[in-house]
Amino acid sequence: MNVAIILAGGSGSRLGGGKPKQLIEVAGQTILAHTISVFDSHPLIDEVAVVSRADCIPEVEQVVAKGGFGKVRKILPGGRERYDSSLAALNAYSDDDDCLLFHDAVRPMVSHRIVTDCIHALAHHGAVGVATRTTDTIWRVDEGGCIADIPPRDVLRNAQTPQCFRRHIIRRAYDLALADPSFTVTDDCGVVRRYLPDVPIFVVEGDPTNIKITYRHDLLLLEALLQR
């Protein structure tokens, strides 16, 4: 199966306000509903699972019911860290041939084209990421706050989601990570890169509109994109 894993366990503390940012309404729907609808309507997605904070599961269930999202088959409790949510979803599936697409709930503008490209790439690669070309010059600074290096922009990318894997690849990477006492929190591609360095991670071209809602001004940009 091609399974979309919607990671909706964040607190939204940087956005402010009294509720998680994925449950804020924009243009008549919650951000979570906008995100789910992309995958629920995609013809190549077989199933959708939402990983939520445990205390928000009733609200997530309401979002799913109100939206009539028929492909949502699992609503799972996540954990304190992002990787806890990834693991919750990973443990909910057992077929190593499944393709799992991990996507931030607060990236509601992901396109069908990106999802299609990811699924097609998984036919040839065990791990796939999404990114856009970096347009700004990036500085690497030293501990004293001075420029230590200026990497060439043509090799730099701004990472987005989904991050996609054959289940046996991401399962093996996390098994190794959890056995490592020095394991630190990172994204899913980072886990594969660190613990399965021989597995290439193919990069699908993202889109500048595939924004992550982090700060309050991002809500204004999202509303403008939805109206467009």
PDB file of N, CA and C in Angstrom, residues 110-178:
ATOM      1  N   VAL A 110       0.842  21.056   0.162  1.00  0.00           N
ATOM      2  CA  VAL A 110       1.543  20.048  -0.639  1.00  0.00           C
ATOM      3  C   VAL A 110       0.658  19.686  -1.833  1.00  0.00           C
ATOM      4  N   SER A 111       1.279  19.505  -2.982  1.00  0.00           N
ATOM      5  CA  SER A 111       0.505  19.304  -4.207  1.00  0.00           C
ATOM      6  C   SER A 111       0.392  17.829  -4.577  1.00  0.00           C
ATOM      7  N   HIS A 112      -0.605  17.527  -5.399  1.00  0.00           N
ATOM      8  CA  HIS A 112      -0.728  16.178  -5.946  1.00  0.00           C
ATOM      9  C   HIS A 112       0.517  15.814  -6.751  1.00  0.00           C
ATOM     10  N   ARG A 113       1.109  16.796  -7.434  1.00  0.00           N
ATOM     11  CA  ARG A 113       2.304  16.522  -8.230  1.00  0.00           C
ATOM     12  C   ARG A 113       3.444  16.025  -7.358  1.00  0.00           C
ATOM     13  N   ILE A 114       3.652  16.662  -6.195  1.00  0.00           N
ATOM     14  CA  ILE A 114       4.723  16.222  -5.294  1.00  0.00           C
ATOM     15  C   ILE A 114       4.447  14.805  -4.802  1.00  0.00           C
ATOM     16  N   VAL A 115       3.219  14.525  -4.394  1.00  0.00           N
ATOM     17  CA  VAL A 115       2.878  13.191  -3.894  1.00  0.00           C
ATOM     18  C   VAL A 115       3.085  12.150  -4.988  1.00  0.00           C
ATOM     19  N   THR A 116       2.644  12.448  -6.198  1.00  0.00           N
ATOM     20  CA  THR A 116       2.826  11.522  -7.321  1.00  0.00           C
ATOM     21  C   THR A 116       4.302  11.262  -7.581  1.00  0.00           C
ATOM     22  N   ASP A 117       5.101  12.317  -7.608  1.00  0.00           N
ATOM     23  CA  ASP A 117       6.539  12.157  -7.862  1.00  0.00           C
ATOM     24  C   ASP A 117       7.196  11.307  -6.778  1.00  0.00           C
ATOM     25  N   CYS A 118       6.761  11.482  -5.536  1.00  0.00           N
ATOM     26  CA  CYS A 118       7.322  10.684  -4.436  1.00  0.00           C
ATOM     27  C   CYS A 118       6.996   9.203  -4.614  1.00  0.00           C
ATOM     28  N   ILE A 119       5.757   8.901  -4.939  1.00  0.00           N
ATOM     29  CA  ILE A 119       5.346   7.507  -5.104  1.00  0.00           C
ATOM     30  C   ILE A 119       6.071   6.869  -6.284  1.00  0.00           C
ATOM     31  N   HIS A 120       6.195   7.595  -7.380  1.00  0.00           N
ATOM     32  CA  HIS A 120       6.926   7.064  -8.526  1.00  0.00           C
ATOM     33  C   HIS A 120       8.398   6.838  -8.179  1.00  0.00           C
ATOM     34  N   ALA A 121       8.987   7.740  -7.403  1.00  0.00           N
ATOM     35  CA  ALA A 121      10.396   7.590  -7.019  1.00  0.00           C
ATOM     36  C   ALA A 121      10.605   6.378  -6.127  1.00  0.00           C
ATOM     37  N   LEU A 122       9.609   6.053  -5.303  1.00  0.00           N
ATOM     38  CA  LEU A 122       9.730   4.891  -4.413  1.00  0.00           C
ATOM     39  C   LEU A 122       9.732   3.572  -5.166  1.00  0.00           C
ATOM     40  N   ALA A 123       9.373   3.605  -6.435  1.00  0.00           N
ATOM     41  CA  ALA A 123       9.466   2.391  -7.253  1.00  0.00           C
ATOM     42  C   ALA A 123      10.919   2.028  -7.538  1.00  0.00           C
ATOM     43  N   HIS A 124      11.819   3.005  -7.381  1.00  0.00           N
ATOM     44  CA  HIS A 124      13.228   2.789  -7.707  1.00  0.00           C
ATOM     45  C   HIS A 124      14.171   3.052  -6.535  1.00  0.00           C
ATOM     46  N   HIS A 125      13.656   3.683  -5.467  1.00  0.00           N
ATOM     47  CA  HIS A 125      14.499   4.056  -4.325  1.00  0.00           C
ATOM     48  C   HIS A 125      13.812   3.644  -3.031  1.00  0.00           C
ATOM     49  N   GLY A 126      14.621   3.297  -2.028  1.00  0.00           N
ATOM     50  CA  GLY A 126      14.062   2.911  -0.741  1.00  0.00           C
ATOM     51  C   GLY A 126      13.729   4.089   0.149  1.00  0.00           C
ATOM     52  N   ALA A 127      14.306   5.257  -0.175  1.00  0.00           N
ATOM     53  CA  ALA A 127      14.076   6.458   0.626  1.00  0.00           C
ATOM     54  C   ALA A 127      14.014   7.663  -0.300  1.00  0.00           C
ATOM     55  N   VAL A 128      13.058   8.558  -0.031  1.00  0.00           N
ATOM     56  CA  VAL A 128      12.829   9.712  -0.895  1.00  0.00           C
ATOM     57  C   VAL A 128      12.528  10.929  -0.029  1.00  0.00           C
ATOM     58  N   GLY A 129      13.162  12.047  -0.322  1.00  0.00           N
ATOM     59  CA  GLY A 129      12.863  13.302   0.344  1.00  0.00           C
ATOM     60  C   GLY A 129      12.340  14.317  -0.655  1.00  0.00           C
ATOM     61  N   VAL A 130      11.845  15.433  -0.148  1.00  0.00           N
ATOM     62  CA  VAL A 130      11.337  16.524  -0.977  1.00  0.00           C
ATOM     63  C   VAL A 130      12.075  17.787  -0.561  1.00  0.00           C
ATOM     64  N   ALA A 131      12.516  18.565  -1.539  1.00  0.00           N
ATOM     65  CA  ALA A 131      13.252  19.788  -1.209  1.00  0.00           C
ATOM     66  C   ALA A 131      13.202  20.755  -2.375  1.00  0.00           C
ATOM     67  N   THR A 132      13.414  22.022  -2.052  1.00  0.00           N
ATOM     68  CA  THR A 132      13.542  23.057  -3.077  1.00  0.00           C
ATOM     69  C   THR A 132      14.977  23.569  -3.096  1.00  0.00           C
ATOM     70  N   ARG A 133      15.353  24.130  -4.215  1.00  0.00           N
ATOM     71  CA  ARG A 133      16.697  24.694  -4.330  1.00  0.00           C
ATOM     72  C   ARG A 133      16.824  25.924  -3.432  1.00  0.00           C
ATOM     73  N   THR A 134      17.952  26.034  -2.773  1.00  0.00           N
ATOM     74  CA  THR A 134      18.208  27.175  -1.905  1.00  0.00           C
ATOM     75  C   THR A 134      18.504  28.419  -2.754  1.00  0.00           C
ATOM     76  N   THR A 135      17.792  29.483  -2.472  1.00  0.00           N
ATOM     77  CA  THR A 135      18.016  30.732  -3.217  1.00  0.00           C
ATOM     78  C   THR A 135      18.890  31.716  -2.450  1.00  0.00           C
ATOM     79  N   ASP A 136      18.928  31.601  -1.135  1.00  0.00           N
ATOM     80  CA  ASP A 136      19.765  32.492  -0.323  1.00  0.00           C
ATOM     81  C   ASP A 136      21.170  31.911  -0.176  1.00  0.00           C
ATOM     82  N   THR A 137      22.130  32.776   0.025  1.00  0.00           N
ATOM     83  CA  THR A 137      23.471  32.334   0.392  1.00  0.00           C
ATOM     84  C   THR A 137      23.436  31.855   1.843  1.00  0.00           C
ATOM     85  N   ILE A 138      24.013  30.678   2.094  1.00  0.00           N
ATOM     86  CA  ILE A 138      24.015  30.085   3.442  1.00  0.00           C
ATOM     87  C   ILE A 138      25.409  30.199   4.039  1.00  0.00           C
ATOM     88  N   TRP A 139      25.466  30.701   5.240  1.00  0.00           N
ATOM     89  CA  TRP A 139      26.723  30.777   5.970  1.00  0.00           C
ATOM     90  C   TRP A 139      26.772  29.706   7.051  1.00  0.00           C
ATOM     91  N   ARG A 140      27.899  29.024   7.152  1.00  0.00           N
ATOM     92  CA  ARG A 140      28.165  28.179   8.316  1.00  0.00           C
ATOM     93  C   ARG A 140      29.077  28.972   9.236  1.00  0.00           C
ATOM     94  N   VAL A 141      28.649  29.105  10.493  1.00  0.00           N
ATOM     95  CA  VAL A 141      29.417  29.923  11.425  1.00  0.00           C
ATOM     96  C   VAL A 141      30.103  29.045  12.457  1.00  0.00           C
ATOM     97  N   ASP A 142      31.173  29.578  13.037  1.00  0.00           N
ATOM     98  CA  ASP A 142      31.885  28.839  14.078  1.00  0.00           C
ATOM     99  C   ASP A 142      31.304  29.184  15.447  1.00  0.00           C
ATOM    100  N   GLU A 143      31.895  28.636  16.495  1.00  0.00           N
ATOM    101  CA  GLU A 143      31.376  28.835  17.852  1.00  0.00           C
ATOM    102  C   GLU A 143      31.439  30.291  18.286  1.00  0.00           C
ATOM    103  N   GLY A 144      32.283  31.060  17.667  1.00  0.00           N
ATOM    104  CA  GLY A 144      32.386  32.471  18.013  1.00  0.00           C
ATOM    105  C   GLY A 144      31.438  33.362  17.231  1.00  0.00           C
ATOM    106  N   GLY A 145      30.627  32.752  16.368  1.00  0.00           N
ATOM    107  CA  GLY A 145      29.662  33.521  15.596  1.00  0.00           C
ATOM    108  C   GLY A 145      30.228  34.132  14.332  1.00  0.00           C
ATOM    109  N   CYS A 146      31.406  33.688  13.906  1.00  0.00           N
ATOM    110  CA  CYS A 146      32.022  34.196  12.684  1.00  0.00           C
ATOM    111  C   CYS A 146      31.841  33.203  11.534  1.00  0.00           C
ATOM    112  N   ILE A 147      31.851  33.724  10.314  1.00  0.00           N
ATOM    113  CA  ILE A 147      31.680  32.868   9.146  1.00  0.00           C
ATOM    114  C   ILE A 147      32.849  31.885   9.059  1.00  0.00           C
ATOM    115  N   ALA A 148      32.505  30.589   8.988  1.00  0.00           N
ATOM    116  CA  ALA A 148      33.521  29.556   8.862  1.00  0.00           C
ATOM    117  C   ALA A 148      33.554  28.972   7.460  1.00  0.00           C
ATOM    118  N   ASP A 149      32.413  29.026   6.765  1.00  0.00           N
ATOM    119  CA  ASP A 149      32.350  28.429   5.433  1.00  0.00           C
ATOM    120  C   ASP A 149      31.123  28.977   4.705  1.00  0.00           C
ATOM    121  N   ILE A 150      31.210  29.062   3.396  1.00  0.00           N
ATOM    122  CA  ILE A 150      30.075  29.469   2.564  1.00  0.00           C
ATOM    123  C   ILE A 150      29.889  28.386   1.500  1.00  0.00           C
ATOM    124  N   PRO A 151      29.033  27.393   1.767  1.00  0.00           N
ATOM    125  CA  PRO A 151      28.848  26.311   0.798  1.00  0.00           C
ATOM    126  C   PRO A 151      28.207  26.825  -0.479  1.00  0.00           C
ATOM    127  N   PRO A 152      28.553  26.248  -1.619  1.00  0.00           N
ATOM    128  CA  PRO A 152      27.936  26.672  -2.886  1.00  0.00           C
ATOM    129  C   PRO A 152      26.449  26.342  -2.894  1.00  0.00           C
ATOM    130  N   ARG A 153      25.643  27.283  -3.377  1.00  0.00           N
ATOM    131  CA  ARG A 153      24.198  27.111  -3.334  1.00  0.00           C
ATOM    132  C   ARG A 153      23.707  25.951  -4.190  1.00  0.00           C
ATOM    133  N   ASP A 154      24.447  25.606  -5.233  1.00  0.00           N
ATOM    134  CA  ASP A 154      23.942  24.577  -6.142  1.00  0.00           C
ATOM    135  C   ASP A 154      23.904  23.192  -5.525  1.00  0.00           C
ATOM    136  N   VAL A 155      24.532  23.004  -4.357  1.00  0.00           N
ATOM    137  CA  VAL A 155      24.460  21.707  -3.685  1.00  0.00           C
ATOM    138  C   VAL A 155      23.562  21.762  -2.447  1.00  0.00           C
ATOM    139  N   LEU A 156      22.909  22.896  -2.209  1.00  0.00           N
ATOM    140  CA  LEU A 156      22.081  23.055  -1.018  1.00  0.00           C
ATOM    141  C   LEU A 156      20.605  23.004  -1.386  1.00  0.00           C
ATOM    142  N   ARG A 157      19.804  22.416  -0.490  1.00  0.00           N
ATOM    143  CA  ARG A 157      18.370  22.332  -0.683  1.00  0.00           C
ATOM    144  C   ARG A 157      17.652  22.659   0.627  1.00  0.00           C
ATOM    145  N   ASN A 158      16.443  23.217   0.513  1.00  0.00           N
ATOM    146  CA  ASN A 158      15.586  23.444   1.668  1.00  0.00           C
ATOM    147  C   ASN A 158      14.624  22.260   1.778  1.00  0.00           C
ATOM    148  N   ALA A 159      14.729  21.520   2.860  1.00  0.00           N
ATOM    149  CA  ALA A 159      13.945  20.300   3.009  1.00  0.00           C
ATOM    150  C   ALA A 159      12.476  20.610   3.280  1.00  0.00           C
ATOM    151  N   GLN A 160      11.601  19.800   2.699  1.00  0.00           N
ATOM    152  CA  GLN A 160      10.173  19.864   2.946  1.00  0.00           C
ATOM    153  C   GLN A 160       9.694  18.459   3.323  1.00  0.00           C
ATOM    154  N   THR A 161       8.410  18.262   3.351  1.00  0.00           N
ATOM    155  CA  THR A 161       7.842  16.921   3.457  1.00  0.00           C
ATOM    156  C   THR A 161       6.799  16.788   2.352  1.00  0.00           C
ATOM    157  N   PRO A 162       6.429  15.532   1.994  1.00  0.00           N
ATOM    158  CA  PRO A 162       6.661  14.293   2.725  1.00  0.00           C
ATOM    159  C   PRO A 162       8.095  13.766   2.609  1.00  0.00           C
ATOM    160  N   GLN A 163       8.449  12.940   3.613  1.00  0.00           N
ATOM    161  CA  GLN A 163       9.642  12.111   3.558  1.00  0.00           C
ATOM    162  C   GLN A 163       9.137  10.669   3.467  1.00  0.00           C
ATOM    163  N   CYS A 164       9.639   9.925   2.495  1.00  0.00           N
ATOM    164  CA  CYS A 164       8.964   8.689   2.083  1.00  0.00           C
ATOM    165  C   CYS A 164       9.937   7.508   2.073  1.00  0.00           C
ATOM    166  N   PHE A 165       9.411   6.343   2.455  1.00  0.00           N
ATOM    167  CA  PHE A 165      10.279   5.184   2.614  1.00  0.00           C
ATOM    168  C   PHE A 165       9.529   3.887   2.330  1.00  0.00           C
ATOM    169  N   ARG A 166      10.245   2.918   1.806  1.00  0.00           N
ATOM    170  CA  ARG A 166       9.795   1.550   1.923  1.00  0.00           C
ATOM    171  C   ARG A 166       9.871   1.191   3.412  1.00  0.00           C
ATOM    172  N   ARG A 167       8.851   0.516   3.905  1.00  0.00           N
ATOM    173  CA  ARG A 167       8.766   0.306   5.346  1.00  0.00           C
ATOM    174  C   ARG A 167      10.004  -0.390   5.901  1.00  0.00           C
ATOM    175  N   HIS A 168      10.548  -1.374   5.178  1.00  0.00           N
ATOM    176  CA  HIS A 168      11.682  -2.128   5.740  1.00  0.00           C
ATOM    177  C   HIS A 168      12.916  -1.242   5.899  1.00  0.00           C
ATOM    178  N   ILE A 169      13.021  -0.194   5.091  1.00  0.00           N
ATOM    179  CA  ILE A 169      14.166   0.715   5.200  1.00  0.00           C
ATOM    180  C   ILE A 169      14.059   1.555   6.465  1.00  0.00           C
ATOM    181  N   ILE A 170      12.939   2.231   6.652  1.00  0.00           N
ATOM    182  CA  ILE A 170      12.799   3.101   7.815  1.00  0.00           C
ATOM    183  C   ILE A 170      12.718   2.295   9.106  1.00  0.00           C
ATOM    184  N   ARG A 171      12.174   1.078   9.041  1.00  0.00           N
ATOM    185  CA  ARG A 171      12.126   0.211  10.227  1.00  0.00           C
ATOM    186  C   ARG A 171      13.535  -0.159  10.668  1.00  0.00           C
ATOM    187  N   ARG A 172      14.378  -0.558   9.706  1.00  0.00           N
ATOM    188  CA  ARG A 172      15.753  -0.932  10.025  1.00  0.00           C
ATOM    189  C   ARG A 172      16.527   0.266  10.576  1.00  0.00           C
ATOM    190  N   ALA A 173      16.325   1.423   9.983  1.00  0.00           N
ATOM    191  CA  ALA A 173      17.041   2.615  10.446  1.00  0.00           C
ATOM    192  C   ALA A 173      16.675   2.937  11.891  1.00  0.00           C
ATOM    193  N   TYR A 174      15.393   2.861  12.222  1.00  0.00           N
ATOM    194  CA  TYR A 174      14.981   3.173  13.588  1.00  0.00           C
ATOM    195  C   TYR A 174      15.415   2.094  14.573  1.00  0.00           C
ATOM    196  N   ASP A 175      15.448   0.849  14.146  1.00  0.00           N
ATOM    197  CA  ASP A 175      15.947  -0.206  15.033  1.00  0.00           C
ATOM    198  C   ASP A 175      17.386   0.082  15.441  1.00  0.00           C
ATOM    199  N   LEU A 176      18.187   0.507  14.482  1.00  0.00           N
ATOM    200  CA  LEU A 176      19.581   0.847  14.783  1.00  0.00           C
ATOM    201  C   LEU A 176      19.671   2.106  15.634  1.00  0.00           C
ATOM    202  N   ALA A 177      18.823   3.081  15.337  1.00  0.00           N
ATOM    203  CA  ALA A 177      18.850   4.337  16.084  1.00  0.00           C
ATOM    204  C   ALA A 177      18.482   4.115  17.553  1.00  0.00           C
ATOM    205  N   LEU A 178      17.459   3.324  17.790  1.00  0.00           N
ATOM    206  CA  LEU A 178      16.997   3.116  19.160  1.00  0.00           C
ATOM    207  C   LEU A 178      17.978   2.291  19.982  1.00  0.00           C
TER     208      LEU A 178
END
